[in-house]
Short mmCIF file of C-alpha atoms in Angstrom, two decimals:
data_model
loop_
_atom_site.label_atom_id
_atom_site.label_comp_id
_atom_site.label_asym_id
_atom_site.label_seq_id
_atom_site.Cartn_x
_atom_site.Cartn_y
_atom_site.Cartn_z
CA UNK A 30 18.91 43.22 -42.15
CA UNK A 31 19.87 40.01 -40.26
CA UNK A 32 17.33 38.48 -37.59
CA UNK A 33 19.59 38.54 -34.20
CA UNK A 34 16.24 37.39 -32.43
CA UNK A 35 17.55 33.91 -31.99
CA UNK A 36 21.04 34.78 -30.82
CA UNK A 37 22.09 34.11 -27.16
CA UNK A 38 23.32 36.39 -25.14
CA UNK A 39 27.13 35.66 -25.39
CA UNK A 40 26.67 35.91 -29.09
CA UNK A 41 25.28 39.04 -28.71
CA UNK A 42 27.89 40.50 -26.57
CA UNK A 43 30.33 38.76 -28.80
CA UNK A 44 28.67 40.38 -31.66
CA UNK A 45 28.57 43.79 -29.14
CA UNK A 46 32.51 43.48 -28.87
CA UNK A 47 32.81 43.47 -32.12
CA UNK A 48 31.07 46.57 -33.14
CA UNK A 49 33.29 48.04 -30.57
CA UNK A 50 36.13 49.31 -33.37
CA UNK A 51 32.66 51.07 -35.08
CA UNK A 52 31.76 52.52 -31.59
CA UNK A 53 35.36 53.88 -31.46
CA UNK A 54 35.22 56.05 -34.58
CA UNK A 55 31.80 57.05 -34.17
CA UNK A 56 30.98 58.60 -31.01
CA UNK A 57 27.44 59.30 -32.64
CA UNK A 58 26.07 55.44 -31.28
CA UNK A 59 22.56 55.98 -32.22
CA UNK A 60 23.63 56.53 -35.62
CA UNK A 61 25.11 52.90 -36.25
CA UNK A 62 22.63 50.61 -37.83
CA UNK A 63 24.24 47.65 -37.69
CA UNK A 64 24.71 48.25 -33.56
CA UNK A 65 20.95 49.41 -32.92
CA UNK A 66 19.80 46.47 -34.91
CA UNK A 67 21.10 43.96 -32.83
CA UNK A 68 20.09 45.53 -29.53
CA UNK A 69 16.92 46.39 -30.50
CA UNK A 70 16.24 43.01 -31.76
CA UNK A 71 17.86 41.25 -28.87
CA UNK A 72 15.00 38.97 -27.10
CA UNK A 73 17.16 39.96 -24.02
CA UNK A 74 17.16 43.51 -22.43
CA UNK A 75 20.26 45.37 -23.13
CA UNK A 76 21.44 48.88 -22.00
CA UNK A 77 24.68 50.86 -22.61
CA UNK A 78 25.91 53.86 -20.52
CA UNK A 79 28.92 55.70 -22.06
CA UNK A 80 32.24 56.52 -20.76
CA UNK A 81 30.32 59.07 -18.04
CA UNK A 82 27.89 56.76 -17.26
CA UNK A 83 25.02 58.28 -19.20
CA UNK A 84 22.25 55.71 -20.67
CA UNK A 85 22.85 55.63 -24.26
CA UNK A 86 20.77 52.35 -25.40
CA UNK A 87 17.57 51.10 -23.91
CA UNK A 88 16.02 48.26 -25.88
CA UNK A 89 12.49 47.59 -26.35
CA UNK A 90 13.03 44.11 -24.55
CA UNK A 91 14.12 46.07 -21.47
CA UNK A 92 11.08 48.06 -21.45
CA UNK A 93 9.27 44.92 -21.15
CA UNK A 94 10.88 43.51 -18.67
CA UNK A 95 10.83 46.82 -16.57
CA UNK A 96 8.01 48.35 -17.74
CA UNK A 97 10.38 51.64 -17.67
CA UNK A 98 10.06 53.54 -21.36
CA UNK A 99 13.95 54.14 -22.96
CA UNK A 100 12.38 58.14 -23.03
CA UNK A 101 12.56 58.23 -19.70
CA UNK A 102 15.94 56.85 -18.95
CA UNK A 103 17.78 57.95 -22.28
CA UNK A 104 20.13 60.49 -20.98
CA UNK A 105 20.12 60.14 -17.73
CA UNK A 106 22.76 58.62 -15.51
CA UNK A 107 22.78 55.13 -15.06
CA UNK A 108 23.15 55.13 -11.01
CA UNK A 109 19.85 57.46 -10.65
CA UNK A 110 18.28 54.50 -12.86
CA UNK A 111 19.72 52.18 -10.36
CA UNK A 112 18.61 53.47 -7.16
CA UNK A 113 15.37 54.17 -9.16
CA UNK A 114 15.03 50.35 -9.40
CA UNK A 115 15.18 49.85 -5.85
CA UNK A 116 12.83 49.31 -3.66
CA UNK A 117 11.42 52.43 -1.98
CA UNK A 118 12.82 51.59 1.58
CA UNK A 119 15.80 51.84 0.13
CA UNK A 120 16.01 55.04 -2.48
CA UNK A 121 18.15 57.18 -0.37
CA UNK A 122 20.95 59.83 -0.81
CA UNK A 123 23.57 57.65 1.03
CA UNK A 124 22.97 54.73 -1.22
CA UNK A 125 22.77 57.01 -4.32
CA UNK A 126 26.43 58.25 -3.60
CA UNK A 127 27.59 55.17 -2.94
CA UNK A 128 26.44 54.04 -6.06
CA UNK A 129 27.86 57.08 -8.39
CA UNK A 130 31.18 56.21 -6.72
CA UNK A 131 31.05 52.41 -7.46
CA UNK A 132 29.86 52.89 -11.24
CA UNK A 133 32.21 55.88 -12.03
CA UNK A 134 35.22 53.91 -10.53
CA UNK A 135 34.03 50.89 -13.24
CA UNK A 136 33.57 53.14 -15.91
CA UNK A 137 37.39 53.86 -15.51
CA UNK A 138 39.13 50.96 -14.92
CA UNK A 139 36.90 48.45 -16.55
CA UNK A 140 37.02 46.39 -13.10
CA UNK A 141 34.32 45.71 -10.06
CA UNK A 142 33.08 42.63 -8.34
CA UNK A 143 30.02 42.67 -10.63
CA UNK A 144 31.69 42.58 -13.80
CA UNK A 145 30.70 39.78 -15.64
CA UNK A 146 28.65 37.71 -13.47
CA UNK A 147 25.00 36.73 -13.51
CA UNK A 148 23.71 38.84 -10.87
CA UNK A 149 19.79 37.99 -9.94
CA UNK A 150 18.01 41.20 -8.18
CA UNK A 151 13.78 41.53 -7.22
CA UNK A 152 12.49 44.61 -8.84
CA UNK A 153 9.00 46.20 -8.52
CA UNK A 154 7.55 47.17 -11.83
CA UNK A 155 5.61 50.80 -11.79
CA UNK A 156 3.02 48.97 -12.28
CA UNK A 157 2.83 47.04 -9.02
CA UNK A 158 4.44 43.32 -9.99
CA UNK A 159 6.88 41.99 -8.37
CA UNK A 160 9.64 40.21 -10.94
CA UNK A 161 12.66 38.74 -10.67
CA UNK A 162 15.58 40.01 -12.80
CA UNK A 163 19.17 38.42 -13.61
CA UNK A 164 21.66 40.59 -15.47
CA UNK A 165 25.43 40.41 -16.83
CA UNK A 166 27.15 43.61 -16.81
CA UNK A 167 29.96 44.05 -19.50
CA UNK A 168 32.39 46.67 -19.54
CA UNK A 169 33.81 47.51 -22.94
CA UNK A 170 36.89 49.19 -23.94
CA UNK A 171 36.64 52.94 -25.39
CA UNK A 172 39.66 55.10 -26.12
CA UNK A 173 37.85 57.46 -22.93
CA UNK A 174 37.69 54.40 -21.03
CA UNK A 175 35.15 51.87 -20.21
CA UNK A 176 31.21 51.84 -21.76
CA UNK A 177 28.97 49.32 -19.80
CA UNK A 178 26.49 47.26 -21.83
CA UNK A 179 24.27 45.08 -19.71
CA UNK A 180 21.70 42.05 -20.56
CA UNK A 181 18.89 41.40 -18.64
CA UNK A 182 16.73 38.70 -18.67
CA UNK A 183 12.92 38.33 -16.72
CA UNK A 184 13.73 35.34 -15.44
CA UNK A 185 10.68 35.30 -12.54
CA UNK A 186 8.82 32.33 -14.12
CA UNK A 187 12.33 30.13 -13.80
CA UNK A 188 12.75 31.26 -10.69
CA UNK A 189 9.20 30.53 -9.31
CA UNK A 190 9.41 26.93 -11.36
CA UNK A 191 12.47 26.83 -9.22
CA UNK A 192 11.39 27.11 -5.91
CA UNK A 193 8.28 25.23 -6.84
CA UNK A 194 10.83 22.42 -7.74
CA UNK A 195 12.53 22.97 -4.87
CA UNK A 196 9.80 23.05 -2.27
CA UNK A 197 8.78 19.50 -4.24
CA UNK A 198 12.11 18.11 -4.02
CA UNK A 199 11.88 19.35 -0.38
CA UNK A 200 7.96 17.56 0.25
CA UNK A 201 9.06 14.38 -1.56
CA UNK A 202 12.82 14.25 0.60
CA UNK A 203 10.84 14.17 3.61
CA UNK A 204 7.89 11.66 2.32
CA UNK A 205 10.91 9.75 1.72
CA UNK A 206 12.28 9.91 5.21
CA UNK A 207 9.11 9.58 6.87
CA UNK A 208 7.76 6.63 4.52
CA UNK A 209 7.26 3.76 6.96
CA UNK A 210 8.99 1.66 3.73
CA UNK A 211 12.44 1.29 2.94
CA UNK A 212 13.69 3.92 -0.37
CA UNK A 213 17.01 3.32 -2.04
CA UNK A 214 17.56 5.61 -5.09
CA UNK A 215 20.10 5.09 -7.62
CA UNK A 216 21.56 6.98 -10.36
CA UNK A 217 21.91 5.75 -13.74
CA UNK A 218 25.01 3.92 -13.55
CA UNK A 219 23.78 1.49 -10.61
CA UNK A 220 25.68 3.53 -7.68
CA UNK A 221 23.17 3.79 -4.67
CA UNK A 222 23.21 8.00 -4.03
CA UNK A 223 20.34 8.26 -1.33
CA UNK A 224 18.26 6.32 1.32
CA UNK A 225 16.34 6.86 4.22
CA UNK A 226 15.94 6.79 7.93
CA UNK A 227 13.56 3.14 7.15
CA UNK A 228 16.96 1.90 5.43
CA UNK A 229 19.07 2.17 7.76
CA UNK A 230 16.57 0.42 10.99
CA UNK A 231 15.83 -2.23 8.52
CA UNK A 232 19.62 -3.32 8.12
CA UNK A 233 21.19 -1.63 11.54
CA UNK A 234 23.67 -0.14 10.06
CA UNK A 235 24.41 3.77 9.24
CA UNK A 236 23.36 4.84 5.20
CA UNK A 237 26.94 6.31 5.01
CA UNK A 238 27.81 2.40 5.08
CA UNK A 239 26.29 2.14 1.34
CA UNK A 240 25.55 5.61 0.07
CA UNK A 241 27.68 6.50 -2.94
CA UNK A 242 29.57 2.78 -2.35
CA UNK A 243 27.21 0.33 -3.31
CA UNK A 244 26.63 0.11 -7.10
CA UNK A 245 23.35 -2.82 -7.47
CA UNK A 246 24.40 -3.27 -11.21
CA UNK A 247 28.11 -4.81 -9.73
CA UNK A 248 26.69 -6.55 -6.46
CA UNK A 249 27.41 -10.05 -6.21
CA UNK A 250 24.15 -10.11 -3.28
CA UNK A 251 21.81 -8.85 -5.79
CA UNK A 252 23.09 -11.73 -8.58
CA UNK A 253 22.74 -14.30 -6.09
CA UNK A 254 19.44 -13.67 -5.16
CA UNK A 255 18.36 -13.66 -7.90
CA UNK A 256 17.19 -10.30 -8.16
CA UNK A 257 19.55 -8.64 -11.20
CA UNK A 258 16.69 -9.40 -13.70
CA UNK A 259 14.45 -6.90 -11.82
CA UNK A 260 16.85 -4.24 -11.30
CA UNK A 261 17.70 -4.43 -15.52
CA UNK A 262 14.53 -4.27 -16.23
CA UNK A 263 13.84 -1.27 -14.15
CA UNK A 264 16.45 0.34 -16.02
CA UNK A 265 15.37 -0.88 -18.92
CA UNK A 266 11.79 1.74 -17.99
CA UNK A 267 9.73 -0.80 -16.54
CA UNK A 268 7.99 -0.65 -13.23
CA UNK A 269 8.41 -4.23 -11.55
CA UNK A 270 7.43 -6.40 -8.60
CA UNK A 271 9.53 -8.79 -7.25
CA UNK A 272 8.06 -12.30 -5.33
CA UNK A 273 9.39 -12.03 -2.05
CA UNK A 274 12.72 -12.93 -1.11
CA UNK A 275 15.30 -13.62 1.69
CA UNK A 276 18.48 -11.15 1.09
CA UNK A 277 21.94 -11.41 3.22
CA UNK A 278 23.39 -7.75 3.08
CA UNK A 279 26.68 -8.73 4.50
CA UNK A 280 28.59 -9.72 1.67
CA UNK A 281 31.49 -8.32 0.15
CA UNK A 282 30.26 -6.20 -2.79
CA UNK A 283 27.45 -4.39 -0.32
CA UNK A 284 28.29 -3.55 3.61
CA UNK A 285 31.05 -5.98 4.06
CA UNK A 286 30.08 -7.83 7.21
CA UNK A 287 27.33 -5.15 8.54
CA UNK A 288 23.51 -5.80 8.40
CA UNK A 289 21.10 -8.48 9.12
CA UNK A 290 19.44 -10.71 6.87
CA UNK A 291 15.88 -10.06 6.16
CA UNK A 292 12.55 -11.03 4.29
CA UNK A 293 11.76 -8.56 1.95
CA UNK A 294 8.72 -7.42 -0.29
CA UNK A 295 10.09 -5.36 -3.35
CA UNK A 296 9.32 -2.97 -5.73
CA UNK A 297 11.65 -1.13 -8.27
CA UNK A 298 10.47 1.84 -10.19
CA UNK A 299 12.24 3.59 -13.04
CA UNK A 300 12.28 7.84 -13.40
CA UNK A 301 12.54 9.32 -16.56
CA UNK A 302 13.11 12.58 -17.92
CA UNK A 303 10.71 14.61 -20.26
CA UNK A 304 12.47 12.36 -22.89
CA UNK A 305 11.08 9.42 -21.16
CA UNK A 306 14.67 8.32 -20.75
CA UNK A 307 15.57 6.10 -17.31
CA UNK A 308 17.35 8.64 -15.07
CA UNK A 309 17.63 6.97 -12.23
CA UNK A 310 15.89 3.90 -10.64
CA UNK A 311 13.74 3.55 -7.24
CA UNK A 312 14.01 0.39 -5.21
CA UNK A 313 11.13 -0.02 -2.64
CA UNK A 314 11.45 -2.32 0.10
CA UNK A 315 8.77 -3.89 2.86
CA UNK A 316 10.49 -5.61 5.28
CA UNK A 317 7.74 -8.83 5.69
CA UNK A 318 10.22 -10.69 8.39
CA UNK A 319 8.08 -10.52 11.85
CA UNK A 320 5.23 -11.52 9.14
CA UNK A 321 6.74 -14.60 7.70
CA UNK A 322 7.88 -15.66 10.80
CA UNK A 323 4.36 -15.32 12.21
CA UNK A 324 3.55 -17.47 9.33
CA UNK A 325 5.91 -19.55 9.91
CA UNK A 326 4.98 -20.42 13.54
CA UNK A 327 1.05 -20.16 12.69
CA UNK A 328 1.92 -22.88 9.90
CA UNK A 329 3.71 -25.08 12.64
CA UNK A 330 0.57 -24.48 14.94
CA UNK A 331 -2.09 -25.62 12.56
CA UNK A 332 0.04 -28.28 11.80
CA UNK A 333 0.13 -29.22 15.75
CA UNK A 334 -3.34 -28.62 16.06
CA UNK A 335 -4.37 -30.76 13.25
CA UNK A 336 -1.91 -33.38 14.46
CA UNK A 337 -3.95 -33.42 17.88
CA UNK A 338 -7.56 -33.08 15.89
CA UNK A 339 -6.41 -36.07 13.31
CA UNK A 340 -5.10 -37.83 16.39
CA UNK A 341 -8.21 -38.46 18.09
CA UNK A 342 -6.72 -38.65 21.80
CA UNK A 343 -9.44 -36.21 22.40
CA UNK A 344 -12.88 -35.12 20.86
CA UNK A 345 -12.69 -31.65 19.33
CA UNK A 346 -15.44 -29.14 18.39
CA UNK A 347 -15.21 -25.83 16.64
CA UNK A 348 -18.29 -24.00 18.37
CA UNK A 349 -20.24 -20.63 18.12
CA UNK A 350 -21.97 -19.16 20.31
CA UNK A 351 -25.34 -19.79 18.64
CA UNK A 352 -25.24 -23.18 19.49
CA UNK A 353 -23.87 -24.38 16.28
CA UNK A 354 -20.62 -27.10 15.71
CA UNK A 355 -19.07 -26.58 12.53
CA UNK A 356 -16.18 -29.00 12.50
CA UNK A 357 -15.50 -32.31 14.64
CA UNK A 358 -12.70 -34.80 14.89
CA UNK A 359 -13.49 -38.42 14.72
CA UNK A 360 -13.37 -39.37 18.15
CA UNK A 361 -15.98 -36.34 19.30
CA UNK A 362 -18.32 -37.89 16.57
CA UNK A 363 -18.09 -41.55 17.40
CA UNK A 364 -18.73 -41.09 20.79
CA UNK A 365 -21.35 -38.94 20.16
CA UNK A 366 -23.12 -41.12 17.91
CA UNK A 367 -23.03 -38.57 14.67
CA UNK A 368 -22.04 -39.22 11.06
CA UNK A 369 -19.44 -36.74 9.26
CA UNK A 370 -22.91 -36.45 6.97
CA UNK A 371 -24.85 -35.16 9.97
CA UNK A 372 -21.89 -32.93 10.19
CA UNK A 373 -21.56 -31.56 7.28
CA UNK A 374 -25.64 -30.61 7.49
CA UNK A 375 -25.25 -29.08 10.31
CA UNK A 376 -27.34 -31.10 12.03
CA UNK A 377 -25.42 -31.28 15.21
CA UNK A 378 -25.97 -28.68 17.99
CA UNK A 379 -24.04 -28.53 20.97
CA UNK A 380 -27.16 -26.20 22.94
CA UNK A 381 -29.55 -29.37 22.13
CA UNK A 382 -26.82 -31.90 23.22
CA UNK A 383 -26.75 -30.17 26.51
CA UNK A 384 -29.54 -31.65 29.17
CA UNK A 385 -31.33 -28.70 30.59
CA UNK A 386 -29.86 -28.53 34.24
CA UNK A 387 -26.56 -27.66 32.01
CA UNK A 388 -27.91 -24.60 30.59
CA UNK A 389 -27.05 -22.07 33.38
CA UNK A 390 -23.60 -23.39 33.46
CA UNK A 391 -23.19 -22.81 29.87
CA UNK A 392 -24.41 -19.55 30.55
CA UNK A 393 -21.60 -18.34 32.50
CA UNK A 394 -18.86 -20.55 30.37
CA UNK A 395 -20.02 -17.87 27.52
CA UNK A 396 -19.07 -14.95 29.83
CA UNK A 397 -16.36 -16.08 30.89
CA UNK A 398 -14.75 -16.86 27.65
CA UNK A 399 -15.69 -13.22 26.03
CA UNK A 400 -13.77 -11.94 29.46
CA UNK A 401 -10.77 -14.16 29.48
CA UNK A 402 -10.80 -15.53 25.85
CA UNK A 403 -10.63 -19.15 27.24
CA UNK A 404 -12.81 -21.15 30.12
CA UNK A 405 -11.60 -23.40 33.31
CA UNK A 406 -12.61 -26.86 32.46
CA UNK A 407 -15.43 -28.54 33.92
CA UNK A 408 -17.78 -31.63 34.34
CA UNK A 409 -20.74 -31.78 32.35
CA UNK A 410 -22.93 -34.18 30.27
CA UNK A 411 -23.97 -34.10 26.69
CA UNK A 412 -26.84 -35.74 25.08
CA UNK A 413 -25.63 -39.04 22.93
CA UNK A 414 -27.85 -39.86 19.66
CA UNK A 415 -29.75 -42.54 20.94
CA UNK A 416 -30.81 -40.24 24.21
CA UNK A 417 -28.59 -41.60 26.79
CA UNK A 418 -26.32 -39.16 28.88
CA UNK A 419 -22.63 -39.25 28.62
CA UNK A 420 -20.35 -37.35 31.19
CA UNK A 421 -17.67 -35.63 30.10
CA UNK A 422 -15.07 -32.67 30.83
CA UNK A 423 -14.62 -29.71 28.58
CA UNK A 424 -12.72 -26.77 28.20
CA UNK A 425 -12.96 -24.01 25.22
CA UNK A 426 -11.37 -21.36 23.96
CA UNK A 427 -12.27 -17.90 21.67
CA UNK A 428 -10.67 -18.09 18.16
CA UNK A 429 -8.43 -15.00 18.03
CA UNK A 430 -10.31 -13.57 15.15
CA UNK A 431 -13.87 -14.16 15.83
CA UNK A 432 -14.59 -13.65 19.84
CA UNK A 433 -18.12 -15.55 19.33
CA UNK A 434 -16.67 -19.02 18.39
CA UNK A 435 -13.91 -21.40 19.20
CA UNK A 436 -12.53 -24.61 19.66
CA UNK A 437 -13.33 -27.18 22.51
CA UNK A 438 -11.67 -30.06 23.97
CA UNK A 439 -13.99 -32.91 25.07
CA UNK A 440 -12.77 -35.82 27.43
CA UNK A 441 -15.04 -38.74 28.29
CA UNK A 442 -15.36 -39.72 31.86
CA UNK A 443 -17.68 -42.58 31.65
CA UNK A 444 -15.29 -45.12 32.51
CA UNK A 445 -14.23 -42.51 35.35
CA UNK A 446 -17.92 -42.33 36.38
CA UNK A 447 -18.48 -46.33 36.29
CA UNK A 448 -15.40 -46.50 38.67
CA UNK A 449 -16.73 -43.88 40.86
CA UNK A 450 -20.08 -45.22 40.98
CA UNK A 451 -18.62 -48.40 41.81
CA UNK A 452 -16.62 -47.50 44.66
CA UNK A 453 -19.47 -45.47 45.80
CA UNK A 454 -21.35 -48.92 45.77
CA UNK A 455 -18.46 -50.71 47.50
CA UNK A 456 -18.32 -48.17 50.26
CA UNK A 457 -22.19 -48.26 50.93
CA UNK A 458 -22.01 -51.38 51.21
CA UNK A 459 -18.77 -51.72 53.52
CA UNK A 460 -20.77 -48.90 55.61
CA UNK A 461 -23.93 -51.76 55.55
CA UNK A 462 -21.80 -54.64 56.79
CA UNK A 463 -20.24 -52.44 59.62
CA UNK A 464 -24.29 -51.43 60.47
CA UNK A 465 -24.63 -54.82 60.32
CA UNK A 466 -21.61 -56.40 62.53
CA UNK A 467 -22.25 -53.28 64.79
CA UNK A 468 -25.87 -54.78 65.48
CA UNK A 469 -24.47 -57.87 65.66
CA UNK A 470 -21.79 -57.03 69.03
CA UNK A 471 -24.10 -54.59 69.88
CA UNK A 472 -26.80 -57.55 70.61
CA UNK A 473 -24.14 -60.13 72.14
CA UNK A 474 -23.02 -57.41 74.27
CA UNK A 475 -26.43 -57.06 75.49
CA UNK A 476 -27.15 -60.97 75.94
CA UNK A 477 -23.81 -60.88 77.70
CA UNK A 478 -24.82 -58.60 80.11
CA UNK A 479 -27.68 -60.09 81.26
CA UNK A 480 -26.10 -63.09 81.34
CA UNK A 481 -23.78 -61.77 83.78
CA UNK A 482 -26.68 -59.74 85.88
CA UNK A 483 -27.97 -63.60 86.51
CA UNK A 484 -24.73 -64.99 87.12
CA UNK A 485 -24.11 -62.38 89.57
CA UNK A 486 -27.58 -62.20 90.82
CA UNK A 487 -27.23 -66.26 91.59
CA UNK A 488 -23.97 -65.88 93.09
CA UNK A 489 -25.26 -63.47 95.99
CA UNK A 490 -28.66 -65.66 96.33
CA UNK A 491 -26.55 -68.95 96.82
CA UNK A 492 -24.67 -66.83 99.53
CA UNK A 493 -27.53 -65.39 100.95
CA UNK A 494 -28.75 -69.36 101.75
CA UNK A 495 -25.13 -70.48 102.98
CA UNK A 496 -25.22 -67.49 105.28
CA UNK A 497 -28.86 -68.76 106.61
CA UNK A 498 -27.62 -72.35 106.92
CA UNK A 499 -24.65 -71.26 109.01
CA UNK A 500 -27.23 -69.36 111.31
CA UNK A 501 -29.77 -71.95 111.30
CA UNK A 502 -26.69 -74.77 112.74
CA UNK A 503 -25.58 -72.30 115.15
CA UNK A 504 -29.23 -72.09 116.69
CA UNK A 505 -29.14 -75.78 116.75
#
């Protein structure tokens, strides 16, 4: 007896049409070996109802799947088995009817909208489980009219893979839009089939600009920059990471004039099949523009700053708040009185550079930089080496990163002082000579006006005697 276990099910319903001459002359079909051999070795579940829709053939296989013995359909007609299948809700007279009508109408012409068509239906076994079934029906030629051999397959475990594929294709779809990065997939032929939502804000331009246009295996961009040795290589099944990169996305053989260029960080990952064979490819993108340029300007910064700190037009201190200087220009040092040694040792201390009248203000300069990040300069004196007090005007600022440290600028004022001492000096002493001169009229004044009270004082006595002389003659 041939095996028929590892036929499929066309060849079985090709092997099914051909028994049908055999069927013809026998109307006995449980009596044809050949026949019952095949469908009772089918791994598929297969049924035949006759020319009056009574269930002929019920194959073990079928029983498994439905968990419904063949002695308890065998005989009867196949719409009660139908309706039987159904869910309870729906097992009614109405649909029974409509069903005998619908089968018996098959049955003689051979034609209905299920003929022939993988037809998926849920089904309760008696047992309680739920399954999922997909069956062909067949109708087959008879001399009375049509028989109806059906194939049905469990297919429940397929059909939960599927929807467990699908809920995953679902899940990573919308990782794929959310993902902060940029995702470009492509098939296996280079031809860029799906991006998302990161894609198109990175370039300003609409996905249906590249999607299903842009093939990265023909772009002159990608050859450019450099970057076709990473994408082969990804299709070659190996995951890379690609040093970053400036890429122009306006040229001919990509979105032909649209786009922006950017900095990017890339990665390009290869999927494979259970064959570990490159299906498609995965290109990753991190748009690092903002960052460079950050870089960029930071770089140009430093580069000021240390131009200033090399310069020596002013002293400059990196400070923390414990009292500590960890770096000084020059300039600072020398006037100061330290070494780059004593530096290095940390043997220079801002706190013990700063007389003690100082300390209140330096107090408050502390607050106010952890309020405001930087201070309002002001006029102070640190401590030189050899003891002697040097004035001097700072102002500091909080390093971004650390709030308890920072950089100061230090001016010297000495020569500023000297001057201001010495007009201080030349105005007390312009204030002495005016004292001085003032005294000076002030005392001639005086002399002058006693001088005048006697010259006056004489002037009335001398008239006093001419007036006594004049009387004295006239008495005469």
């Amino acid at each position: 007896m041939t095996d028929y276990t590892n036929y499929s099910k066309k060849q079985l319903i090709d092997k099914i049409n051909l028994l049908e001459a055999s069927l013809h002359v026998n109307s006995n079909y449980e009596q044809n070996v050949l026949s019952k051999s095949v469908i009772q070795n089918s791994v598929e579940g297969i049924s035949i109802a006759n020319e009056q829709g009574i269930i002929i053939e019920w194959n073990i296989q079928l029983e498994i799947i439905t968990g419904i013995l063949a002695s308890d359909v065998i005989g009867k007609y196949i719409w009660e088995i139908q309706l039987q299948m159904e869910p309870v809700r729906l097992r009614t007279n109405e649909r029974l009817i409509q069903y005998e009508k619908s089968i018996k109408e098959f049955l003689k012409t051979g034609e209905s909208v299920l003929a022939r068509k993988a037809l998926e239906r849920e089904y309760t076994k008696p047992n309680g489980q739920n399954i999922v079934i997909q069956g062909i029906i067949n109708p087959v030629k008879t001399e009375k009219g049509y028989i109806l051999v059906s194939t049905s397959e469990d297919i429940t475990i397929r059909k939960k893979t599927q929807e467990a594929l699908e809920i995953s294709e679902k899940k990573s779809k919308s990782l794929m839009q959310q993902s902060p990065f940029v995702v470009e997939l492509y098939d296996i032929n280079g031809l860029q089939i799906e991006v998302n939502k990161a894609y198109e804000d990175l370039w300003e331009f609409p996905a249906e600009t590249t999607v299903n246009k842009f093939n990265v295996l023909l772009s002159k961009e990608v050859e450019d920059t450099g970057l076709m040795k990473y994408v082969k290589r990804a299709y070659a099944g190996e995951a890379v990471e690609v040093p970053e990169y400036e890429f122009n996305p306006t040229g001919e053989t990509e979105s032909k004039g649209f786009g922006r260029v950017r900095w990017l960080n890339t990665r390009i990952y290869p999927i494979k099949d259970n064959q570990n064979n490159v299906t498609n490819i995965v290109i990753v993108h991190q748009d690092v523009t903002e960052r460079n340029e950050a870089e960029q300007l930071l770089k140009q910064s430093e580069e000021k700053f240390r131009s200033i700190f090399e310069s020596n037009i002013v002293g400059v201190i990196f400070w923390n708040a414990e009292g500590e200087i960890s770096d000084a220009n020059e300039l600072f040092l020398g006037l100061m009185g330290y070494t780059k040694k004593e530096l290095l040792n940390k043997e220079i201390r801002w706190k013990d550079m700063t007389p003690p009248e100082y300390a209140q203000y330096d107090k408050e300069m502390l607050i106010e930089l952890s309020e405001k990040g930087f201070v309002t300069p002001f006029e102070k004196e640190y401590y030189h080496k050899d003891g002697h007090r040097i004035p001097i005007i700072i102002g500091a600022a909080t390093l971004t990163s650390m709030e308890n440290s920072g950089v100061a600028f230090i001016l010297d004022i000495s020569k500023r002082k000297k001057s201001e001492e010495e007009i201080i000096r030349y105005r007390d002493h312009l204030e002495e000579m005016v004292r001085d001169r003032t005294k000076e009229l002030e005392d001639k004044n005086a002399d002058l006006e006693r001088f005048n009270e006697l010259f006056v004082n004489r002037e009335f006595r001398i008239k006093e005697l001419r007036d006594k002389v004049k009387e004295l003659e006239a008495g005469l």
